[in-house]
Amino acid sequence: MKKCSVLRVAERTVEDIVKIKPSYMLIALLILCTVLLLSCGGNLSSGTSGSGGTGGGSGGGGGTTTGPTVAILTLSTAGATSSIYGLDFILNLPTGVTVLDSYSPPATDSNVIVASGPNASGTILSGVYTQATGTATQATVHVLVANANGLGLGQFCTVNTKIAAGNNPTAADFSITAFSAVDASGNPVTGITPGFTADIH
């Protein structure tokens, strides 16, 4: 039986991918990276974090304290250039924070990483979730972003996470590491920094 077109693209050599028109190359790379990530799992790293807000409330009249249940991260880029066609980074999650990967683990569910802001149109996103192992490592989401029309600076996606009972993370507990940006030809773009805000409630 003939292989599907996605697998045929994934099995191209690096030399074959380079021959693809620049406007389609990042999409091919995204498909290839997704296949490889699903085979190998996520990646761990440590580094800096963005800023955001915290939330939560308490009951009165003898009620119990209710902690936050969700953290919604809004991701963006800043820098001196807007010639970006692809992004690759690790989102590190604090203790007690998870994302859904119920349909095709470790790939994240479709409502976890959502294109948003002025760069939403035409943006393709892929996420691979790696659960924390004990207290020694953090849970991570390896995120790939591509847009054949280019990504301007600013907001590009929203990440929806869940907070387990008994945990009260702050924005400083999240971080983005192993960040890289590429142009239409797949060459590295320097001077681009990631950031995020966190709505925790």
Short mmCIF file of C-alpha atoms in Angstrom, two decimals:
data_model
loop_
_atom_site.label_atom_id
_atom_site.label_comp_id
_atom_site.label_asym_id
_atom_site.label_seq_id
_atom_site.Cartn_x
_atom_site.Cartn_y
_atom_site.Cartn_z
CA MET A 1 0.00 0.00 0.00
CA LYS A 2 1.32 3.49 -0.84
CA LYS A 3 2.54 5.62 2.02
CA CYS A 4 0.56 8.76 2.91
CA SER A 5 1.95 12.14 1.78
CA VAL A 6 2.91 13.15 5.35
CA LEU A 7 5.18 10.13 5.75
CA ARG A 8 6.71 10.71 2.30
CA VAL A 9 7.61 14.27 3.32
CA ALA A 10 8.96 13.09 6.66
CA GLU A 11 11.23 10.58 4.94
CA ARG A 12 12.89 13.14 2.66
CA THR A 13 16.59 13.64 3.21
CA VAL A 14 17.88 17.02 4.37
CA GLU A 15 19.10 17.66 0.82
CA ASP A 16 15.59 17.07 -0.55
CA ILE A 17 14.02 19.44 1.96
CA VAL A 18 16.45 22.23 1.08
CA LYS A 19 15.25 21.98 -2.55
CA ILE A 20 11.67 22.77 -1.53
CA LYS A 21 10.52 26.35 -2.22
CA PRO A 22 11.22 28.58 0.82
CA SER A 23 7.52 29.30 1.28
CA TYR A 24 6.87 25.59 1.87
CA MET A 25 10.14 24.55 3.49
CA LEU A 26 9.18 25.46 7.06
CA ILE A 27 5.94 23.51 6.80
CA ALA A 28 7.93 20.48 5.63
CA LEU A 29 10.40 20.99 8.46
CA LEU A 30 7.53 21.27 10.94
CA ILE A 31 6.07 17.96 9.76
CA LEU A 32 9.50 16.31 9.93
CA CYS A 33 10.24 17.70 13.40
CA THR A 34 6.83 16.62 14.69
CA VAL A 35 7.43 13.02 13.51
CA LEU A 36 10.88 12.98 15.11
CA LEU A 37 9.63 14.52 18.36
CA LEU A 38 6.81 12.01 18.64
CA SER A 39 9.42 9.28 18.31
CA CYS A 40 11.98 10.76 20.73
CA GLY A 41 9.88 12.72 23.25
CA GLY A 42 10.49 16.22 24.60
CA ASN A 43 13.58 18.06 25.76
CA LEU A 44 14.51 19.56 29.13
CA SER A 45 16.38 22.77 29.88
CA SER A 46 16.44 25.64 32.33
CA GLY A 47 16.66 29.39 31.93
CA THR A 48 14.78 32.67 32.09
CA SER A 49 11.09 33.32 32.42
CA GLY A 50 8.57 35.97 31.47
CA SER A 51 6.18 37.90 33.68
CA GLY A 52 2.49 37.76 34.42
CA GLY A 53 -0.21 37.81 37.06
CA THR A 54 -1.47 35.46 39.70
CA GLY A 55 -4.98 34.62 40.76
CA GLY A 56 -7.04 32.78 43.33
CA GLY A 57 -9.75 33.43 45.89
CA SER A 58 -10.94 32.39 49.30
CA GLY A 59 -14.29 31.46 50.74
CA GLY A 60 -15.90 33.18 53.69
CA GLY A 61 -18.00 32.20 56.64
CA GLY A 62 -16.12 28.99 57.38
CA GLY A 63 -15.49 28.04 53.71
CA THR A 64 -12.25 26.51 52.48
CA THR A 65 -9.60 28.32 50.42
CA THR A 66 -9.81 27.66 46.68
CA GLY A 67 -6.56 27.73 44.73
CA PRO A 68 -6.04 28.38 41.03
CA THR A 69 -7.07 25.73 38.51
CA VAL A 70 -5.76 27.09 35.19
CA ALA A 71 -2.86 29.12 33.86
CA ILE A 72 -3.25 30.74 30.43
CA LEU A 73 0.04 31.86 28.90
CA THR A 74 0.13 34.41 26.10
CA LEU A 75 3.41 34.12 24.17
CA SER A 76 5.07 36.81 22.09
CA THR A 77 8.36 37.86 20.48
CA ALA A 78 10.35 41.08 20.56
CA GLY A 79 13.42 42.27 18.68
CA ALA A 80 14.81 44.36 15.87
CA THR A 81 13.48 42.36 12.91
CA SER A 82 10.20 40.80 11.83
CA SER A 83 11.62 38.42 9.17
CA ILE A 84 10.60 35.31 11.10
CA TYR A 85 9.08 32.21 9.53
CA GLY A 86 9.57 29.62 12.25
CA LEU A 87 10.08 29.29 16.02
CA ASP A 88 11.31 26.38 18.14
CA PHE A 89 11.41 26.44 21.95
CA ILE A 90 10.77 24.64 25.22
CA LEU A 91 8.07 25.82 27.63
CA ASN A 92 8.94 24.65 31.16
CA LEU A 93 6.00 24.03 33.51
CA PRO A 94 6.15 24.29 37.31
CA THR A 95 5.17 21.53 39.74
CA GLY A 96 1.49 20.66 39.56
CA VAL A 97 0.94 22.22 36.12
CA THR A 98 0.09 19.97 33.15
CA VAL A 99 -1.38 20.13 29.65
CA LEU A 100 -3.76 17.75 27.91
CA ASP A 101 -2.37 15.09 25.56
CA SER A 102 -5.30 12.67 25.69
CA TYR A 103 -5.89 12.09 21.97
CA SER A 104 -2.44 11.22 20.64
CA PRO A 105 0.18 11.44 23.40
CA PRO A 106 2.71 12.86 23.68
CA ALA A 107 1.32 15.35 21.13
CA THR A 108 -0.73 18.04 22.87
CA ASP A 109 -4.48 18.23 22.28
CA SER A 110 -5.70 20.75 19.71
CA ASN A 111 -6.95 23.24 22.32
CA VAL A 112 -3.67 23.41 24.28
CA ILE A 113 -1.57 25.56 21.93
CA VAL A 114 -3.70 27.99 19.93
CA ALA A 115 -2.55 30.59 17.41
CA SER A 116 -3.56 34.05 18.61
CA GLY A 117 -2.96 37.75 18.09
CA PRO A 118 -1.97 39.44 14.82
CA ASN A 119 0.08 36.39 13.75
CA ALA A 120 -2.76 33.86 14.07
CA SER A 121 -3.64 33.68 10.37
CA GLY A 122 -1.74 30.91 8.58
CA THR A 123 0.24 29.87 11.66
CA ILE A 124 0.84 26.13 12.19
CA LEU A 125 1.68 24.92 15.69
CA SER A 126 2.85 21.61 17.09
CA GLY A 127 3.46 20.65 20.72
CA VAL A 128 4.99 17.61 22.40
CA TYR A 129 4.36 17.19 26.13
CA THR A 130 6.86 15.51 28.46
CA GLN A 131 5.60 14.78 31.96
CA ALA A 132 7.68 15.52 35.03
CA THR A 133 9.44 12.56 36.63
CA GLY A 134 9.29 12.88 40.40
CA THR A 135 10.69 16.12 41.80
CA ALA A 136 13.94 16.05 39.81
CA THR A 137 12.61 17.37 36.50
CA GLN A 138 9.99 19.79 35.23
CA ALA A 139 7.20 18.96 32.83
CA THR A 140 7.87 20.55 29.44
CA VAL A 141 6.12 21.35 26.18
CA HIS A 142 8.31 21.42 23.05
CA VAL A 143 6.65 23.92 20.72
CA LEU A 144 7.20 24.34 16.97
CA VAL A 145 5.68 27.30 15.12
CA ALA A 146 5.68 27.95 11.36
CA ASN A 147 4.02 30.44 9.04
CA ALA A 148 4.74 30.46 5.29
CA ASN A 149 3.70 34.13 5.13
CA GLY A 150 6.00 35.18 7.95
CA LEU A 151 5.51 36.00 11.62
CA GLY A 152 5.58 39.60 12.76
CA LEU A 153 6.89 40.56 16.17
CA GLY A 154 4.41 40.34 19.04
CA GLN A 155 1.84 37.82 20.19
CA PHE A 156 1.69 34.54 18.26
CA CYS A 157 0.02 31.90 20.45
CA THR A 158 -1.76 31.04 23.69
CA VAL A 159 -0.98 27.97 25.81
CA ASN A 160 -3.69 26.57 28.09
CA THR A 161 -2.50 24.63 31.13
CA LYS A 162 -4.18 22.95 34.11
CA ILE A 163 -3.18 23.32 37.77
CA ALA A 164 -3.63 20.40 40.13
CA ALA A 165 -5.28 20.98 43.51
CA GLY A 166 -2.90 22.08 46.22
CA ASN A 167 -0.54 23.99 43.90
CA ASN A 168 -0.24 27.77 43.63
CA PRO A 169 2.27 28.63 40.87
CA THR A 170 3.24 32.16 39.90
CA ALA A 171 4.30 33.49 36.51
CA ALA A 172 7.95 33.33 37.60
CA ASP A 173 7.66 29.55 37.93
CA PHE A 174 7.19 29.19 34.14
CA SER A 175 10.05 29.69 31.68
CA ILE A 176 10.96 29.54 28.00
CA THR A 177 14.30 28.00 27.04
CA ALA A 178 16.13 26.57 24.00
CA PHE A 179 14.51 29.32 21.89
CA SER A 180 15.42 29.76 18.23
CA ALA A 181 13.93 31.61 15.25
CA VAL A 182 14.53 31.04 11.51
CA ASP A 183 13.92 32.96 8.30
CA ALA A 184 12.17 31.75 5.13
CA SER A 185 15.25 29.73 4.12
CA GLY A 186 15.60 28.06 7.51
CA ASN A 187 18.58 30.20 8.53
CA PRO A 188 18.85 31.34 12.17
CA VAL A 189 17.52 34.79 12.98
CA THR A 190 19.33 36.51 15.85
CA GLY A 191 18.15 39.32 18.09
CA ILE A 192 14.70 37.79 18.73
CA THR A 193 13.63 37.20 22.34
CA PRO A 194 10.53 35.37 23.62
CA GLY A 195 8.24 36.55 26.37
CA PHE A 196 4.90 35.73 27.95
CA THR A 197 2.25 36.87 30.35
CA ALA A 198 0.39 34.48 32.63
CA ASP A 199 -3.27 34.66 33.63
CA ILE A 200 -3.50 32.35 36.63
CA HIS A 201 -6.87 31.82 38.24
#
